[in-house]
Amino acid sequence: MFITAFTRGGTEYTPKFLISIDLKTCIGCGRCYKVCGQDVLALRGVTEEGELVDCSDDEDDDDDDDEILRKVMVMAHPELCVGCGACARVCPKDCQTHEPVER
């Protein structure tokens, strides 16, 4: 049995939660981050070795940015996802997987 929810009008539906993000496809544009009101996502850098590292917003700290090849979005707090699907609707690369979750 899947987790269900109700719309404001009382219609029952099955939310599809963010399960994974394909890091090979993600371009780190941040659109999903901007629409997520639940703090599920975070931007990370990918090094030459393929490791995920924190991205610095501080312009004075450019040393770490030199080893970052590109940026990707990751699930920082997947347990906070409410299954609204807003992130999937704005993703230009369709790199997210959403599924219903069993109770």
mmCIF file of N, CA and C in Angstrom:
data_model
loop_
_atom_site.group_PDB
_atom_site.id
_atom_site.type_symbol
_atom_site.label_atom_id
_atom_site.label_comp_id
_atom_site.label_asym_id
_atom_site.label_seq_id
_atom_site.Cartn_x
_atom_site.Cartn_y
_atom_site.Cartn_z
ATOM 1 N N MET A 1 0.845 -1.173 0.000
ATOM 2 C CA MET A 1 0.000 0.000 0.000
ATOM 3 C C MET A 1 0.899 1.247 0.000
ATOM 4 N N PHE A 2 0.614 2.172 -0.918
ATOM 5 C CA PHE A 2 1.412 3.382 -1.031
ATOM 6 C C PHE A 2 0.890 4.489 -0.119
ATOM 7 N N ILE A 3 1.781 5.383 0.253
ATOM 8 C CA ILE A 3 1.394 6.581 1.001
ATOM 9 C C ILE A 3 0.454 7.390 0.129
ATOM 10 N N THR A 4 -0.635 7.880 0.701
ATOM 11 C CA THR A 4 -1.565 8.712 -0.039
ATOM 12 C C THR A 4 -1.733 10.051 0.672
ATOM 13 N N ALA A 5 -2.239 11.005 -0.075
ATOM 14 C CA ALA A 5 -2.485 12.342 0.462
ATOM 15 C C ALA A 5 -3.803 12.844 -0.117
ATOM 16 N N PHE A 6 -4.210 14.026 0.307
ATOM 17 C CA PHE A 6 -5.459 14.604 -0.180
ATOM 18 C C PHE A 6 -5.224 16.019 -0.672
ATOM 19 N N THR A 7 -5.919 16.357 -1.752
ATOM 20 C CA THR A 7 -5.875 17.733 -2.226
ATOM 21 C C THR A 7 -6.736 18.582 -1.298
ATOM 22 N N ARG A 8 -6.661 19.859 -1.465
ATOM 23 C CA ARG A 8 -7.477 20.772 -0.658
ATOM 24 C C ARG A 8 -8.961 20.478 -0.825
ATOM 25 N N GLY A 9 -9.321 20.030 -2.020
ATOM 26 C CA GLY A 9 -10.718 19.710 -2.298
ATOM 27 C C GLY A 9 -11.149 18.334 -1.827
ATOM 28 N N GLY A 10 -10.213 17.573 -1.249
ATOM 29 C CA GLY A 10 -10.557 16.270 -0.694
ATOM 30 C C GLY A 10 -10.307 15.088 -1.611
ATOM 31 N N THR A 11 -9.738 15.335 -2.792
ATOM 32 C CA THR A 11 -9.427 14.237 -3.703
ATOM 33 C C THR A 11 -8.155 13.532 -3.254
ATOM 34 N N GLU A 12 -8.220 12.209 -3.168
ATOM 35 C CA GLU A 12 -7.060 11.425 -2.754
ATOM 36 C C GLU A 12 -6.109 11.234 -3.934
ATOM 37 N N TYR A 13 -4.812 11.288 -3.670
ATOM 38 C CA TYR A 13 -3.809 11.030 -4.697
ATOM 39 C C TYR A 13 -2.589 10.372 -4.063
ATOM 40 N N THR A 14 -1.732 9.800 -4.913
ATOM 41 C CA THR A 14 -0.503 9.159 -4.458
ATOM 42 C C THR A 14 0.679 10.039 -4.837
ATOM 43 N N PRO A 15 1.363 10.659 -3.862
ATOM 44 C CA PRO A 15 2.523 11.487 -4.168
ATOM 45 C C PRO A 15 3.666 10.635 -4.707
ATOM 46 N N LYS A 16 4.444 11.222 -5.614
ATOM 47 C CA LYS A 16 5.639 10.561 -6.131
ATOM 48 C C LYS A 16 6.841 11.327 -5.606
ATOM 49 N N PHE A 17 7.605 10.651 -4.757
ATOM 50 C CA PHE A 17 8.727 11.273 -4.065
ATOM 51 C C PHE A 17 10.000 11.203 -4.902
ATOM 52 N N LEU A 18 10.884 12.178 -4.702
ATOM 53 C CA LEU A 18 12.178 12.183 -5.372
ATOM 54 C C LEU A 18 13.005 11.029 -4.819
ATOM 55 N N ILE A 19 13.395 10.112 -5.709
ATOM 56 C CA ILE A 19 14.141 8.921 -5.323
ATOM 57 C C ILE A 19 15.619 9.065 -5.660
ATOM 58 N N SER A 20 15.908 9.656 -6.827
ATOM 59 C CA SER A 20 17.301 9.806 -7.237
ATOM 60 C C SER A 20 17.452 10.915 -8.270
ATOM 61 N N ILE A 21 18.707 11.368 -8.426
ATOM 62 C CA ILE A 21 19.069 12.348 -9.443
ATOM 63 C C ILE A 21 20.234 11.753 -10.230
ATOM 64 N N ASP A 22 20.110 11.711 -11.545
ATOM 65 C CA ASP A 22 21.176 11.187 -12.401
ATOM 66 C C ASP A 22 22.258 12.261 -12.514
ATOM 67 N N LEU A 23 23.362 12.058 -11.819
ATOM 68 C CA LEU A 23 24.433 13.053 -11.771
ATOM 69 C C LEU A 23 25.158 13.202 -13.098
ATOM 70 N N LYS A 24 25.055 12.214 -13.971
ATOM 71 C CA LYS A 24 25.670 12.327 -15.291
ATOM 72 C C LYS A 24 24.869 13.253 -16.196
ATOM 73 N N THR A 25 23.572 13.349 -15.944
ATOM 74 C CA THR A 25 22.689 14.160 -16.773
ATOM 75 C C THR A 25 22.470 15.558 -16.198
ATOM 76 N N CYS A 26 22.488 15.675 -14.873
ATOM 77 C CA CYS A 26 22.224 16.948 -14.197
ATOM 78 C C CYS A 26 23.255 18.002 -14.607
ATOM 79 N N ILE A 27 22.767 19.225 -14.891
ATOM 80 C CA ILE A 27 23.657 20.325 -15.274
ATOM 81 C C ILE A 27 23.826 21.342 -14.148
ATOM 82 N N GLY A 28 23.216 21.077 -12.991
ATOM 83 C CA GLY A 28 23.375 21.963 -11.839
ATOM 84 C C GLY A 28 22.811 23.350 -12.049
ATOM 85 N N CYS A 29 21.733 23.457 -12.824
ATOM 86 C CA CYS A 29 21.162 24.768 -13.142
ATOM 87 C C CYS A 29 20.485 25.426 -11.939
ATOM 88 N N GLY A 30 20.031 24.616 -10.976
ATOM 89 C CA GLY A 30 19.425 25.144 -9.759
ATOM 90 C C GLY A 30 17.935 25.405 -9.837
ATOM 91 N N ARG A 31 17.302 25.101 -10.954
ATOM 92 C CA ARG A 31 15.859 25.335 -11.080
ATOM 93 C C ARG A 31 15.070 24.533 -10.059
ATOM 94 N N CYS A 32 15.451 23.275 -9.875
ATOM 95 C CA CYS A 32 14.748 22.420 -8.912
ATOM 96 C C CYS A 32 14.934 22.945 -7.490
ATOM 97 N N TYR A 33 16.133 23.417 -7.201
ATOM 98 C CA TYR A 33 16.437 23.969 -5.876
ATOM 99 C C TYR A 33 15.544 25.177 -5.578
ATOM 100 N N LYS A 34 15.349 26.012 -6.574
ATOM 101 C CA LYS A 34 14.568 27.232 -6.391
ATOM 102 C C LYS A 34 13.090 26.963 -6.141
ATOM 103 N N VAL A 35 12.542 25.877 -6.724
ATOM 104 C CA VAL A 35 11.118 25.608 -6.542
ATOM 105 C C VAL A 35 10.819 24.716 -5.341
ATOM 106 N N CYS A 36 11.832 24.082 -4.793
ATOM 107 C CA CYS A 36 11.614 23.185 -3.651
ATOM 108 C C CYS A 36 11.509 23.998 -2.369
ATOM 109 N N GLY A 37 10.380 23.928 -1.738
ATOM 110 C CA GLY A 37 10.164 24.646 -0.488
ATOM 111 C C GLY A 37 10.480 23.821 0.747
ATOM 112 N N GLN A 38 11.067 22.642 0.553
ATOM 113 C CA GLN A 38 11.283 21.721 1.667
ATOM 114 C C GLN A 38 12.747 21.485 2.019
ATOM 115 N N ASP A 39 13.679 22.181 1.372
ATOM 116 C CA ASP A 39 15.118 22.035 1.658
ATOM 117 C C ASP A 39 15.616 20.608 1.393
ATOM 118 N N VAL A 40 15.110 19.999 0.321
ATOM 119 C CA VAL A 40 15.492 18.637 -0.035
ATOM 120 C C VAL A 40 16.829 18.609 -0.776
ATOM 121 N N LEU A 41 17.104 19.640 -1.579
ATOM 122 C CA LEU A 41 18.228 19.622 -2.511
ATOM 123 C C LEU A 41 19.377 20.523 -2.091
ATOM 124 N N ALA A 42 20.564 20.222 -2.637
ATOM 125 C CA ALA A 42 21.755 21.048 -2.408
ATOM 126 C C ALA A 42 22.663 20.951 -3.628
ATOM 127 N N LEU A 43 23.369 22.035 -3.926
ATOM 128 C CA LEU A 43 24.304 22.069 -5.033
ATOM 129 C C LEU A 43 25.669 21.594 -4.561
ATOM 130 N N ARG A 44 26.280 20.690 -5.320
ATOM 131 C CA ARG A 44 27.600 20.164 -4.994
ATOM 132 C C ARG A 44 28.492 20.257 -6.226
ATOM 133 N N GLY A 45 29.790 20.303 -5.988
ATOM 134 C CA GLY A 45 30.757 20.287 -7.065
ATOM 135 C C GLY A 45 31.249 18.874 -7.314
ATOM 136 N N VAL A 46 31.639 18.603 -8.559
ATOM 137 C CA VAL A 46 32.200 17.303 -8.920
ATOM 138 C C VAL A 46 33.658 17.541 -9.307
ATOM 139 N N THR A 47 34.574 16.824 -8.648
ATOM 140 C CA THR A 47 36.005 16.962 -8.918
ATOM 141 C C THR A 47 36.427 16.065 -10.085
ATOM 142 N N GLU A 48 37.680 16.180 -10.484
ATOM 143 C CA GLU A 48 38.224 15.330 -11.552
ATOM 144 C C GLU A 48 38.114 13.851 -11.200
ATOM 145 N N GLU A 49 38.204 13.535 -9.908
ATOM 146 C CA GLU A 49 38.108 12.152 -9.451
ATOM 147 C C GLU A 49 36.666 11.668 -9.348
ATOM 148 N N GLY A 50 35.716 12.534 -9.610
ATOM 149 C CA GLY A 50 34.306 12.173 -9.519
ATOM 150 C C GLY A 50 33.734 12.300 -8.124
ATOM 151 N N GLU A 51 34.481 12.902 -7.203
ATOM 152 C CA GLU A 51 34.004 13.087 -5.838
ATOM 153 C C GLU A 51 33.083 14.304 -5.755
ATOM 154 N N LEU A 52 32.092 14.208 -4.875
ATOM 155 C CA LEU A 52 31.213 15.342 -4.616
ATOM 156 C C LEU A 52 31.787 16.175 -3.483
ATOM 157 N N VAL A 53 31.866 17.489 -3.689
ATOM 158 C CA VAL A 53 32.405 18.394 -2.677
ATOM 159 C C VAL A 53 31.468 19.584 -2.529
ATOM 160 N N ASP A 54 31.532 20.233 -1.371
ATOM 161 C CA ASP A 54 30.729 21.431 -1.146
ATOM 162 C C ASP A 54 31.162 22.523 -2.106
ATOM 163 N N CYS A 55 30.191 23.300 -2.547
ATOM 164 C CA CYS A 55 30.475 24.457 -3.400
ATOM 165 C C CYS A 55 30.505 25.680 -2.515
ATOM 166 N N SER A 56 31.470 26.528 -2.732
ATOM 167 C CA SER A 56 31.597 27.740 -1.936
ATOM 168 C C SER A 56 30.887 28.890 -2.630
ATOM 169 N N ASP A 57 30.030 29.599 -1.868
ATOM 170 C CA ASP A 57 29.411 30.812 -2.380
ATOM 171 C C ASP A 57 30.274 32.024 -2.086
ATOM 172 N N ASP A 58 31.316 31.827 -1.300
ATOM 173 C CA ASP A 58 32.211 32.910 -0.902
ATOM 174 C C ASP A 58 33.216 33.169 -2.017
ATOM 175 N N GLU A 59 33.184 34.365 -2.613
ATOM 176 C CA GLU A 59 34.059 34.683 -3.736
ATOM 177 C C GLU A 59 35.528 34.725 -3.320
ATOM 178 N N ASP A 60 35.813 34.929 -2.024
ATOM 179 C CA ASP A 60 37.197 34.971 -1.552
ATOM 180 C C ASP A 60 37.807 33.578 -1.463
ATOM 181 N N ASP A 61 36.988 32.527 -1.510
ATOM 182 C CA ASP A 61 37.459 31.156 -1.349
ATOM 183 C C ASP A 61 37.423 30.435 -2.696
ATOM 184 N N ASP A 62 38.303 30.842 -3.631
ATOM 185 C CA ASP A 62 38.323 30.269 -4.967
ATOM 186 C C ASP A 62 39.250 29.066 -5.096
ATOM 187 N N ASP A 63 40.007 28.709 -4.048
ATOM 188 C CA ASP A 63 40.939 27.590 -4.124
ATOM 189 C C ASP A 63 40.234 26.280 -4.426
ATOM 190 N N ASP A 64 39.122 26.012 -3.743
ATOM 191 C CA ASP A 64 38.388 24.766 -3.943
ATOM 192 C C ASP A 64 37.692 24.738 -5.294
ATOM 193 N N ASP A 65 37.271 25.901 -5.798
ATOM 194 C CA ASP A 65 36.562 25.960 -7.070
ATOM 195 C C ASP A 65 37.450 25.549 -8.237
ATOM 196 N N ASP A 66 38.779 25.658 -8.082
ATOM 197 C CA ASP A 66 39.694 25.275 -9.151
ATOM 198 C C ASP A 66 39.635 23.782 -9.436
ATOM 199 N N GLU A 67 39.345 22.964 -8.435
ATOM 200 C CA GLU A 67 39.302 21.517 -8.642
ATOM 201 C C GLU A 67 37.914 21.024 -9.027
ATOM 202 N N ILE A 68 36.915 21.880 -9.027
ATOM 203 C CA ILE A 68 35.552 21.500 -9.392
ATOM 204 C C ILE A 68 35.385 21.600 -10.909
ATOM 205 N N LEU A 69 35.030 20.468 -11.525
ATOM 206 C CA LEU A 69 34.824 20.436 -12.974
ATOM 207 C C LEU A 69 33.449 20.946 -13.370
ATOM 208 N N ARG A 70 32.459 20.596 -12.559
ATOM 209 C CA ARG A 70 31.079 21.029 -12.825
ATOM 210 C C ARG A 70 30.287 20.928 -11.540
ATOM 211 N N LYS A 71 29.069 21.412 -11.579
ATOM 212 C CA LYS A 71 28.206 21.371 -10.408
ATOM 213 C C LYS A 71 26.962 20.557 -10.720
ATOM 214 N N VAL A 72 26.459 19.876 -9.697
ATOM 215 C CA VAL A 72 25.261 19.044 -9.823
ATOM 216 C C VAL A 72 24.386 19.233 -8.585
ATOM 217 N N MET A 73 23.134 18.891 -8.736
ATOM 218 C CA MET A 73 22.214 18.939 -7.611
ATOM 219 C C MET A 73 22.152 17.547 -6.985
ATOM 220 N N VAL A 74 22.119 17.500 -5.656
ATOM 221 C CA VAL A 74 22.020 16.234 -4.935
ATOM 222 C C VAL A 74 20.880 16.317 -3.919
ATOM 223 N N MET A 75 20.442 15.165 -3.448
ATOM 224 C CA MET A 75 19.422 15.120 -2.404
ATOM 225 C C MET A 75 20.116 15.247 -1.054
ATOM 226 N N ALA A 76 20.032 16.419 -0.464
ATOM 227 C CA ALA A 76 20.658 16.659 0.840
ATOM 228 C C ALA A 76 19.795 16.100 1.969
ATOM 229 N N HIS A 77 18.479 16.237 1.822
ATOM 230 C CA HIS A 77 17.535 15.780 2.855
ATOM 231 C C HIS A 77 16.331 15.112 2.187
ATOM 232 N N PRO A 78 16.515 13.917 1.635
ATOM 233 C CA PRO A 78 15.413 13.252 0.934
ATOM 234 C C PRO A 78 14.210 12.965 1.828
ATOM 235 N N GLU A 79 14.452 12.849 3.113
ATOM 236 C CA GLU A 79 13.355 12.559 4.047
ATOM 237 C C GLU A 79 12.361 13.723 4.158
ATOM 238 N N LEU A 80 12.726 14.897 3.674
ATOM 239 C CA LEU A 80 11.850 16.062 3.728
ATOM 240 C C LEU A 80 10.955 16.206 2.500
ATOM 241 N N CYS A 81 11.170 15.379 1.486
ATOM 242 C CA CYS A 81 10.384 15.461 0.245
ATOM 243 C C CYS A 81 8.916 15.159 0.535
ATOM 244 N N VAL A 82 8.021 16.004 -0.001
ATOM 245 C CA VAL A 82 6.582 15.806 0.187
ATOM 246 C C VAL A 82 5.917 15.212 -1.057
ATOM 247 N N GLY A 83 6.705 14.973 -2.110
ATOM 248 C CA GLY A 83 6.175 14.327 -3.305
ATOM 249 C C GLY A 83 5.352 15.216 -4.199
ATOM 250 N N CYS A 84 5.601 16.520 -4.175
ATOM 251 C CA CYS A 84 4.794 17.453 -4.973
ATOM 252 C C CYS A 84 5.154 17.422 -6.453
ATOM 253 N N GLY A 85 6.407 17.058 -6.788
ATOM 254 C CA GLY A 85 6.822 16.966 -8.176
ATOM 255 C C GLY A 85 7.220 18.273 -8.828
ATOM 256 N N ALA A 86 7.276 19.360 -8.064
ATOM 257 C CA ALA A 86 7.644 20.665 -8.637
ATOM 258 C C ALA A 86 9.032 20.617 -9.261
ATOM 259 N N CYS A 87 9.957 19.923 -8.621
ATOM 260 C CA CYS A 87 11.333 19.843 -9.138
ATOM 261 C C CYS A 87 11.375 19.167 -10.501
ATOM 262 N N ALA A 88 10.582 18.143 -10.692
ATOM 263 C CA ALA A 88 10.558 17.419 -11.965
ATOM 264 C C ALA A 88 9.975 18.287 -13.076
ATOM 265 N N ARG A 89 9.002 19.105 -12.740
ATOM 266 C CA ARG A 89 8.361 19.940 -13.757
ATOM 267 C C ARG A 89 9.280 21.022 -14.304
ATOM 268 N N VAL A 90 10.264 21.467 -13.520
ATOM 269 C CA VAL A 90 11.148 22.533 -13.991
ATOM 270 C C VAL A 90 12.499 22.032 -14.499
ATOM 271 N N CYS A 91 12.792 20.766 -14.351
ATOM 272 C CA CYS A 91 14.097 20.214 -14.752
ATOM 273 C C CYS A 91 14.201 20.135 -16.274
ATOM 274 N N PRO A 92 15.179 20.860 -16.863
ATOM 275 C CA PRO A 92 15.319 20.832 -18.321
ATOM 276 C C PRO A 92 15.969 19.550 -18.851
ATOM 277 N N LYS A 93 16.568 18.754 -17.986
ATOM 278 C CA LYS A 93 17.274 17.541 -18.405
ATOM 279 C C LYS A 93 16.557 16.251 -18.032
ATOM 280 N N ASP A 94 15.435 16.355 -17.334
ATOM 281 C CA ASP A 94 14.660 15.183 -16.934
ATOM 282 C C ASP A 94 15.554 14.132 -16.270
ATOM 283 N N CYS A 95 16.351 14.597 -15.307
ATOM 284 C CA CYS A 95 17.347 13.713 -14.684
ATOM 285 C C CYS A 95 16.909 13.161 -13.326
ATOM 286 N N GLN A 96 15.667 13.405 -12.953
ATOM 287 C CA GLN A 96 15.191 12.959 -11.640
ATOM 288 C C GLN A 96 14.255 11.765 -11.778
ATOM 289 N N THR A 97 14.303 10.901 -10.774
ATOM 290 C CA THR A 97 13.392 9.768 -10.708
ATOM 291 C C THR A 97 12.468 9.981 -9.523
ATOM 292 N N HIS A 98 11.167 9.865 -9.772
ATOM 293 C CA HIS A 98 10.148 10.011 -8.734
ATOM 294 C C HIS A 98 9.297 8.748 -8.703
ATOM 295 N N GLU A 99 9.004 8.283 -7.502
ATOM 296 C CA GLU A 99 8.187 7.083 -7.339
ATOM 297 C C GLU A 99 7.318 7.208 -6.096
ATOM 298 N N PRO A 100 6.177 6.509 -6.105
ATOM 299 C CA PRO A 100 5.404 6.432 -4.873
ATOM 300 C C PRO A 100 6.168 5.589 -3.856
ATOM 301 N N VAL A 101 5.909 5.809 -2.596
ATOM 302 C CA VAL A 101 6.598 5.098 -1.524
ATOM 303 C C VAL A 101 5.579 4.287 -0.733
ATOM 304 N N GLU A 102 5.956 3.054 -0.413
ATOM 305 C CA GLU A 102 5.071 2.214 0.387
ATOM 306 C C GLU A 102 5.135 2.622 1.840
ATOM 307 N N ARG A 103 4.027 2.410 2.516
ATOM 308 C CA ARG A 103 3.952 2.726 3.954
ATOM 309 C C ARG A 103 4.800 1.788 4.742
#
